[in-house]
XYZ file of C-alpha atoms in Angstrom:
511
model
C 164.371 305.179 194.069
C 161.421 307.249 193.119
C 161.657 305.996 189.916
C 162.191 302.341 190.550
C 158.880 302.086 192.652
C 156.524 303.330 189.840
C 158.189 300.332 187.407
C 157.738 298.179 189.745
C 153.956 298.647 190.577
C 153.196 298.883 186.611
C 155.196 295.933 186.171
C 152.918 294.001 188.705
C 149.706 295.451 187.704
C 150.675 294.197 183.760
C 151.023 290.800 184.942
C 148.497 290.727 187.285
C 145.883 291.956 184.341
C 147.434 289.106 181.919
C 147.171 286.390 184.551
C 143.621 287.779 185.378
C 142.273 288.059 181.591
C 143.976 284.483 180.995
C 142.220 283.052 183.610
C 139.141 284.459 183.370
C 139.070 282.986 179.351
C 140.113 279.491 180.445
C 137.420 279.623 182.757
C 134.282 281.167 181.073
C 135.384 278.054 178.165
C 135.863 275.292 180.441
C 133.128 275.502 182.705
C 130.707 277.030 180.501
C 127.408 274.226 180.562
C 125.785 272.704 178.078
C 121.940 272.073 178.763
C 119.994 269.847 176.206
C 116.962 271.863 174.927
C 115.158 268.971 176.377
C 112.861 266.619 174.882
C 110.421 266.778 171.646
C 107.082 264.102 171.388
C 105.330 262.646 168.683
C 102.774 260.377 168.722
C 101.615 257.937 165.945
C 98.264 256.486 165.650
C 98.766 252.937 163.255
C 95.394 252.952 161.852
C 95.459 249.346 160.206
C 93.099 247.298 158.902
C 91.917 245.556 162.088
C 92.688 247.648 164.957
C 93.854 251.422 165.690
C 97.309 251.492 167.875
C 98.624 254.893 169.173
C 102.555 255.057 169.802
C 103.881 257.806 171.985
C 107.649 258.443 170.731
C 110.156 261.197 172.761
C 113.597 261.931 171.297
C 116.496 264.811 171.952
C 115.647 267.970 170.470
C 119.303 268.380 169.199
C 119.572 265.207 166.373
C 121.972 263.182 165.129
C 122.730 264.086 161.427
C 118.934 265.781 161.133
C 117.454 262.442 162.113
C 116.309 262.239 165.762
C 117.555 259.543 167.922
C 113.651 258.093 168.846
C 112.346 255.976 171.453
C 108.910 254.327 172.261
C 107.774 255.315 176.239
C 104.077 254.036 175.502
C 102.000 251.849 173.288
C 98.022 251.687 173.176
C 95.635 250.058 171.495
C 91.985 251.038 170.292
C 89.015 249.548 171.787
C 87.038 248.267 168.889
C 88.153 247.379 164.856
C 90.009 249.537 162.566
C 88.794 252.721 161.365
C 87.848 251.032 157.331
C 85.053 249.649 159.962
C 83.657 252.442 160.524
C 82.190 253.211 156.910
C 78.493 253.362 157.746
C 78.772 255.170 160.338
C 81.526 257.254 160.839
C 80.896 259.329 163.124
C 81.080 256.913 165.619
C 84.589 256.310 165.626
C 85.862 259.047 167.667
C 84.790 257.995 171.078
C 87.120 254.165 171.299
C 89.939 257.232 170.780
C 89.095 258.737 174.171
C 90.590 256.014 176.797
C 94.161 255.681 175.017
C 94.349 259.622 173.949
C 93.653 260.607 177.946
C 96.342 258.311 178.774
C 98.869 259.609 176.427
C 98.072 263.120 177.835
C 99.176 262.010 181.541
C 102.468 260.603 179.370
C 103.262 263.986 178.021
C 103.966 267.125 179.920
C 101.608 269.321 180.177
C 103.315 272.426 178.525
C 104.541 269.997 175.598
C 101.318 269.325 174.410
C 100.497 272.115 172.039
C 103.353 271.513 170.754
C 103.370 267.498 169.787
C 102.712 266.943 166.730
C 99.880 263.638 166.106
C 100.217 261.802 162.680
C 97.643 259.401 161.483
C 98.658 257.254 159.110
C 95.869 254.548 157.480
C 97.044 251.183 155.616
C 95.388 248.721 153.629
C 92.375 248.555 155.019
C 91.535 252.481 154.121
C 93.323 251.621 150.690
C 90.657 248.962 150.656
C 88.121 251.006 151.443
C 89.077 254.560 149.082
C 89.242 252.362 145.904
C 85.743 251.256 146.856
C 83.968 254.123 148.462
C 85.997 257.320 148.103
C 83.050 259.379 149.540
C 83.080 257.152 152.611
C 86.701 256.805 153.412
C 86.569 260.882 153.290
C 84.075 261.285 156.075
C 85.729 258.878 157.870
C 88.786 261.479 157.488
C 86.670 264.169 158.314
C 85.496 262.354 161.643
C 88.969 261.773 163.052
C 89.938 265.750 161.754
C 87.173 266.937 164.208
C 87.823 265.035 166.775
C 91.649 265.704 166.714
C 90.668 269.405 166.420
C 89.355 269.377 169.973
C 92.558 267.732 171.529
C 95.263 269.745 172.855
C 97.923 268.670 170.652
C 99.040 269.486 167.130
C 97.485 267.506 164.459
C 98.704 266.964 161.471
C 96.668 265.439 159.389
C 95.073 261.573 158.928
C 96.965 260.230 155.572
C 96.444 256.795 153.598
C 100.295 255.557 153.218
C 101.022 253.708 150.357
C 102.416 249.802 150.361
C 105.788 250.835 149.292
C 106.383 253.235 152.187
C 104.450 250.804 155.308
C 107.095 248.215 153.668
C 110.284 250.718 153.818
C 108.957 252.621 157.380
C 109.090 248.909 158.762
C 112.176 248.155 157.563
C 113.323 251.873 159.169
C 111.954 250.560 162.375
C 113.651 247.083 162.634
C 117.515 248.556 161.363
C 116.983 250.912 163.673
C 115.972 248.775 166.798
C 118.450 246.259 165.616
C 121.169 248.950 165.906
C 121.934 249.132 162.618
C 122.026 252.747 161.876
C 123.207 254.193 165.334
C 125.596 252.611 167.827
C 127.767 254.640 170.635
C 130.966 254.013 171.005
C 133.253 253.787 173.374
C 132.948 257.382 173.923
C 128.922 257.194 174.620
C 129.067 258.638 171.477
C 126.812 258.165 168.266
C 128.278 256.775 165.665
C 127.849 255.097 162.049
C 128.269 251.235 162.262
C 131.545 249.816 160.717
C 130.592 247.154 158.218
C 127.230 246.186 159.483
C 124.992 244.736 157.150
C 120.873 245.835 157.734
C 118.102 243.302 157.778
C 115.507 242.794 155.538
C 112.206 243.479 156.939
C 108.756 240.737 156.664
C 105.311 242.575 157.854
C 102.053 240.403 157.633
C 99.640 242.880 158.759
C 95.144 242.206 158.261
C 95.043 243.545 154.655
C 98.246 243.452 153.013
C 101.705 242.054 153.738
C 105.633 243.744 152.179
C 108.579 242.638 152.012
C 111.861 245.014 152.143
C 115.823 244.384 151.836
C 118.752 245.524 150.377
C 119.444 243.493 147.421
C 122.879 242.115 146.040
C 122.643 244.231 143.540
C 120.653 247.389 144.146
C 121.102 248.974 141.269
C 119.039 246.774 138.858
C 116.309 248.119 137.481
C 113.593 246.867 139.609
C 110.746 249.410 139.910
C 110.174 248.578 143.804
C 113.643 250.104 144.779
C 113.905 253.068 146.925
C 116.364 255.575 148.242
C 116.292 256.095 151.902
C 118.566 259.022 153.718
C 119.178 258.136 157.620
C 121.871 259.682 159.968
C 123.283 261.006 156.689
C 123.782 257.748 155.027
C 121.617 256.143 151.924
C 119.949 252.983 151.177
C 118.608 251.498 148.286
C 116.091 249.377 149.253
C 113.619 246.785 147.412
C 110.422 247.063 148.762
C 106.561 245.341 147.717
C 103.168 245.443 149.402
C 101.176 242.832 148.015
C 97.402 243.859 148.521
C 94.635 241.583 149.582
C 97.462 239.139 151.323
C 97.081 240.675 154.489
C 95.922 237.619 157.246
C 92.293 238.622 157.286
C 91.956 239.269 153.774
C 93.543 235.894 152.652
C 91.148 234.091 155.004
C 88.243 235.621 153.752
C 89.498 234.851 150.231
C 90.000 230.941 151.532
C 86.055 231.293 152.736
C 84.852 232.613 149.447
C 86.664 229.757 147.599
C 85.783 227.027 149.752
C 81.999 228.524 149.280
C 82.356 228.319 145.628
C 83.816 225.009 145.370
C 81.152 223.397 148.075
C 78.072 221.689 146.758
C 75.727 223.215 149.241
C 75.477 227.202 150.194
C 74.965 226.564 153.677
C 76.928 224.238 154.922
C 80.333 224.599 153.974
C 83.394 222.325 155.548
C 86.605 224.097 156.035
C 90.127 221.771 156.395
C 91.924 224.522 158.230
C 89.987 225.178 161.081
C 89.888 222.713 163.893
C 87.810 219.265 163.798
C 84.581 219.822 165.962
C 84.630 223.643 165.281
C 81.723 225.277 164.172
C 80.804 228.614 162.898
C 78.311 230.722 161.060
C 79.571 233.857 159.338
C 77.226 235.921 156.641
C 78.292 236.343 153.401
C 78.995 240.194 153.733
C 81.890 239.208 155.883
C 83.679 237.238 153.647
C 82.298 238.628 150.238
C 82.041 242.174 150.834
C 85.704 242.847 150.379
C 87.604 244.131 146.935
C 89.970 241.474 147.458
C 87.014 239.077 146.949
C 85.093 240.770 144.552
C 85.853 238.053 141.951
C 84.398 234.445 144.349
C 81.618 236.821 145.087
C 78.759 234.378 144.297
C 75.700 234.785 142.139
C 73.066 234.658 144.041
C 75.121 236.850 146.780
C 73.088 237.750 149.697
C 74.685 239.654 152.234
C 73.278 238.472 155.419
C 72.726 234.885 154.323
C 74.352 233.132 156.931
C 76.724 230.445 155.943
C 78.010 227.389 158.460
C 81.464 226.571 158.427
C 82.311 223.185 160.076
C 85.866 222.298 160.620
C 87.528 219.447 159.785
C 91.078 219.588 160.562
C 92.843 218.373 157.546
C 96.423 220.029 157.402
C 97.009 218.114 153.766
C 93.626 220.031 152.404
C 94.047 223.005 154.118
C 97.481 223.500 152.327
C 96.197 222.489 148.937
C 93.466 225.194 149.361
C 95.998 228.253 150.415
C 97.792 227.313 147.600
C 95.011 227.884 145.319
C 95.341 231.567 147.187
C 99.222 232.049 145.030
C 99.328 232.421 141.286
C 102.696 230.902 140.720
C 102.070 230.358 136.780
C 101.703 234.216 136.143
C 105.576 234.512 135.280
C 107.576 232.330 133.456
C 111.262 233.097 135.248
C 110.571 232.192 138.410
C 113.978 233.231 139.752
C 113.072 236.544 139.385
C 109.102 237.023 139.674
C 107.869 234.734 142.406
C 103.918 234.802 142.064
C 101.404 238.185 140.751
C 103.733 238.668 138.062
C 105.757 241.049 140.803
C 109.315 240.980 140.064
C 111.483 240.245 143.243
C 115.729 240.277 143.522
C 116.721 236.978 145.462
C 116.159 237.480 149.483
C 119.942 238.202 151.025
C 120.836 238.219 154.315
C 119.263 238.041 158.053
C 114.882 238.980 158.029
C 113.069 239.662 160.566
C 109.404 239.151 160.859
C 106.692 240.907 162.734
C 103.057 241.249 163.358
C 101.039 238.540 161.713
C 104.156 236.588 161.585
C 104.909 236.410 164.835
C 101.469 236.203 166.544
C 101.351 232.932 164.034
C 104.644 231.277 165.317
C 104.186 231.879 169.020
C 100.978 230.046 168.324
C 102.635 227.333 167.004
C 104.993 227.409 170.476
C 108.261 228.687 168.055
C 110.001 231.552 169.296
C 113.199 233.404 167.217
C 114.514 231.531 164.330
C 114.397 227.815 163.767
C 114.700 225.099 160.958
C 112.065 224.688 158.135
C 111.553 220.886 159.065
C 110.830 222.418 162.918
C 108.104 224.881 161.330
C 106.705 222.437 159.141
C 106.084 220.048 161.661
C 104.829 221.884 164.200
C 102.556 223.201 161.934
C 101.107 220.069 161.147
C 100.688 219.073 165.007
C 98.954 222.294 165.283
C 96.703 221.288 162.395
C 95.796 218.248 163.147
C 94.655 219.092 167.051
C 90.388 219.507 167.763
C 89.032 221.834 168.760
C 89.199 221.499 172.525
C 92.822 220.474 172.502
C 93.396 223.816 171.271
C 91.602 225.332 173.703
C 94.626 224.154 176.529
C 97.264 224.472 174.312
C 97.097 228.075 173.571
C 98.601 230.409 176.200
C 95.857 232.868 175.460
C 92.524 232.003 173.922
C 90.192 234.412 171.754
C 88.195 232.176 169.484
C 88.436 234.440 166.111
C 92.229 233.492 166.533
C 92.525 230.355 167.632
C 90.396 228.661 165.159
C 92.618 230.524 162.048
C 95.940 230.209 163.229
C 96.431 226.470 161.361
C 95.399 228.754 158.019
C 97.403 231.294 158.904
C 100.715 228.919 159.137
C 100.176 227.383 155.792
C 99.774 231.148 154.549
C 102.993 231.582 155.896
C 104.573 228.945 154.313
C 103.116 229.274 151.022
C 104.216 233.248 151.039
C 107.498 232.866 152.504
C 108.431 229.463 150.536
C 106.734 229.502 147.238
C 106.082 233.494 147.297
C 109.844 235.036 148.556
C 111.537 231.763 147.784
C 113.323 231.143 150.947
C 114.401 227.351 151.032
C 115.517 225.078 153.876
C 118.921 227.021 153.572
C 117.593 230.835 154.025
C 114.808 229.892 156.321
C 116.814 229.546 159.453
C 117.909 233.157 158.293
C 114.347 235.124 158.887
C 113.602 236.455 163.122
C 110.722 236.050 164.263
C 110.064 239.084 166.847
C 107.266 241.260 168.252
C 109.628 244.360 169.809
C 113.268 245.147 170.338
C 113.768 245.877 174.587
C 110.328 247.959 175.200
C 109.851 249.034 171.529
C 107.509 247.247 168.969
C 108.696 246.245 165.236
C 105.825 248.027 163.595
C 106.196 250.675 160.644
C 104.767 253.389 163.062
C 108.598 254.032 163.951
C 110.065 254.408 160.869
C 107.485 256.730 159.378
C 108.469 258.988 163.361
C 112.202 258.705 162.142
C 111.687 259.810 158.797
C 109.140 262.832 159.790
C 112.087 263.406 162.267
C 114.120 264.342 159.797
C 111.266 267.446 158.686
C 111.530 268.791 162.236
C 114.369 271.317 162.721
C 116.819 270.314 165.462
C 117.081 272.930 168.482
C 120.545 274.083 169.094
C 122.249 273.516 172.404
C 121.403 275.667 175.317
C 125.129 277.162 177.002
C 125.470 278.406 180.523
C 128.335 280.496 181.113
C 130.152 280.822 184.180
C 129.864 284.613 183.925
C 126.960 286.786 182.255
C 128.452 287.997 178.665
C 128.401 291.435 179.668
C 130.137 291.076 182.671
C 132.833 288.853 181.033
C 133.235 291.627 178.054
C 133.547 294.112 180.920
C 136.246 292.697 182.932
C 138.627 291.577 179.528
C 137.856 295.465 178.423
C 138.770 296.601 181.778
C 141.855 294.511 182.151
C 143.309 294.667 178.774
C 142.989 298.688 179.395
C 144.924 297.924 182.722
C 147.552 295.855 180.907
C 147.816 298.317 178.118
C 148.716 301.462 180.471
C 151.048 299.810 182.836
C 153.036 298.856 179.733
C 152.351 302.835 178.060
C 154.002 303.952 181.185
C 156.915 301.328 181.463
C 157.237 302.771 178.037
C 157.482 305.867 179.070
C 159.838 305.276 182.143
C 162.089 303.422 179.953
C 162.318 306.477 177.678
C 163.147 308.634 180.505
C 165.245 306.883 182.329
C 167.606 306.567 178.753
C 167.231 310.674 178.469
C 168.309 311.015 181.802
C 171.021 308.757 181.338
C 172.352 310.435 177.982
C 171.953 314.024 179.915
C 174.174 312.957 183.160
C 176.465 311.592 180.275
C 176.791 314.972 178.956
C 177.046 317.006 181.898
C 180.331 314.605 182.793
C 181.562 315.503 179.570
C 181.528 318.898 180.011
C 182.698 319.055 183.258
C 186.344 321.368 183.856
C 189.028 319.661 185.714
């Protein structure tokens, strides 16, 4: 009986410690919690050609694939024009920063700021300005470094991008905002798309204009191509920038030409601006530019004033863009639209942005629609005075109201005669400012790809008990288990000797 009672309490104090070390694993795994390391910020000032606009983007600091999963929580833009305006003087472009950059502070957390990083990234205009004044596009660099210097957040550095990568960082941003890359599934997971096809991407921005897709066949030996890597996956994608057909830059190209073909210097009529419209504009404004170096006059004068009269003539006004295209330069027009720039056939769904769509809304088109729609509502547009105009936009600013009528034929010359879309493709192309609260600009797909330069933060884990504690108690128990099953051992053994010696003892036992 003595004997039994030890077994007995071993035997429950081994199971006990297995039941106890069991349980204490299942539930240090499966209620152990998993805290996001929270959320990163960049911010993205779009310094174009005509205005500055500062994006404020947020995303998980664990990624998907090393590309983070980015949203835009606030959009700004610059008081004033764009930073190529500042040329002369420099020094005075810092303070129009001061109203949007206090407001993106207020966005941000407080402790976060130090660590947000601030990219600047200049287009045509500063391409513009570096190929004519190298000295004064630096200071205007060194201007926005000091200024940046004094703000609490990480800055690194003011850039000039290049027209191949403001073309492919717009088509990042509409794939992405379309959905294209990332979708969750039905386990509010992220996951790769099955089978979707991306969109090629149309920006029309104040200096320059690109166009970006995935051709049919990507691997023809077109020198635009690029590779992209997103959410682990790669693209090849055709991509242009075609300098000096930016909106503003065209127009001023229209205003040198019509200047050069006019019989008088200071009166000058213009078919695409309204009938009854009247303006006087020096010649630095038009004539000042690179892009219209060549209709620079003569006897240029930069603050001769000249007077522009409008006269409302859709039929002239499209005759003169036209003389904007050089459609002869290339003999295979299949392949090499206008410029002598070699283009793979458009393929697919577009969508357009900026320029594009500030035109069409003008026109009172929304989304996609037929050529014949475009085309005639363009010509409606054209043909209205000035004061009809003046009630039939839903927001009125002069210096765009009296060129939307050239920018439409622009459009229509670029995307007809330049891309070669045709009454079949045309219903094809979107035309769209933003995706739910997030505009189609490149400033998101230049955020995506930095994204994939920052490295992601691993998951935070909260355990139900402290690791030392939990290393303690499976030490302590396993010990437990391991000498309640010594001594059952050792009882076992025992009790067998015992039995062999009572065994014996009967043996030897005299009758």
């Amino acid at each position: 009986m003595l004997t039994r009672a030890p077994s007995v309490i071993a035997q429950v104090f081994l199971l006990l410690s297995i039941v106890l070390v069991i349980a204490i694993a299942v539930i240090q795994i499966n209620q152990q919690q998993i805290l996001s390391p929270g959320l990163k910020y960049g911010i993205v000032l779009d310094a174009g050609s005509s205005r500055t606009t500062v994006y404020v983007y947020e995303w998980p600091a664990e990624k998907e694939n090393d590309t983070g999963v980015v949203s835009q929580t606030f959009k700004c833009n610059v008081k004033g024009p764009g930073i190529s305006s500042y040329d002369s003087n420099p020094g005075a472009l810092a303070k129009p920063f001061d109203d949007c950059l206090n407001k993106v502070k207020e966005r941000i957390p407080v402790n976060l700021h130090k660590n947000t990083s601030v990219y600047l990234g200049a287009t045509a205009g500063m391409r513009l300005l570096r190929l004519q004044n190298e000295t004064a596009a630096n200071e205007v660099f060194a201007s926005i470094q000091n200024y940046f210097r004094e703000q609490p957040f990480e800055f690194r550095g003011a850039q000039i991008i290049t027209g191949p990568e403001e073309g492919v960082y717009g088509w990042i941003t509409a794939n992405y905002l379309m959905g294209n890359f990332l979708e969750r599934n039905l386990w509010r997971t992220w996951v790769h798309p099955y089978r979707k096809e991306t969109m090629g991407a149309l920006d029309l921005g104040g200096a320059s204009t690109q166009i970006s897709f995935i051709p049919e066949n990507p691997q023809e030996n077109f020198n635009s191509t690029l590779q992209v890597k997103l959410y682990g996956y790669n693209y090849h994608v055709y991509t242009h920038s075609f300098q000096c057909y930016g909106r503003d830059e065209a127009e001023k190209r229209l205003l040198a030409l019509l200047l050069q073909k006019s019989n008088n210097s200071s009166n000058v009529d213009n078919p695409c601006y309204p009938q009854n419209y009247n303006t006087s504009l020096t010649m630095k404004y038009f004539s000042s530019s690179l892009c219209t170096q060549s209709l620079r006059p003569a006897n240029y004068h930069p603050n001769q004033l000249v007077n522009f009269r409008g006269t409302g003539d859709p039929g002239l006004c499209q005759e003169m863009v036209s003389l904007l295209f050089n459609f002869t330069a290339c003999t295979d027009r299949e392949e090499c639209p206008f410029n002598r720039i070699h283009q793979p056939k458009v393929k697919g769904n577009f969508v357009a942005f900026s320029g594009f769509y500030y035109t069409i809304n003008a026109l009172n088109l929304s989304g996609h629609f037929s050529l014949a729609d475009f085309n005639s509502s363009m010509w409606f547009f054209c043909s209205q005075s000035w004061t009809q105009l003046q009630f039939m936009l839903p927001k009125f600013e002069e210096i765009y109201a009296r060129s939307y009528c050239f920018s439409a034929n622009f459009i229509y010359y670029l995307l007809v005669h330049g891309y070669n879309f045709d009454a079949q493709t045309w219903p094809q192309i979107h035309f769209q400012k933003e995706v739910g609260n997030s505009s189609i600009a490149w400033s998101l797909g230049y955020m995506l790809s930095l994204t994939n330069m920052i490295p992601a933060e691993g998951k935070l884990i909260r355990l139900p008990l402290k690791p030392s504690l939990f290393a303690g108690l499976l030490v302590f128990l396993t010990a437990t288990a391991l000498i309640c099953l010594l001594f059952l051992v050792y009882l076992c053994i025992v009790s067998r000797s015992r039995k062999n010696i009572s065994r014996v003892e009967h043996v030897f036992i005299p009758e």
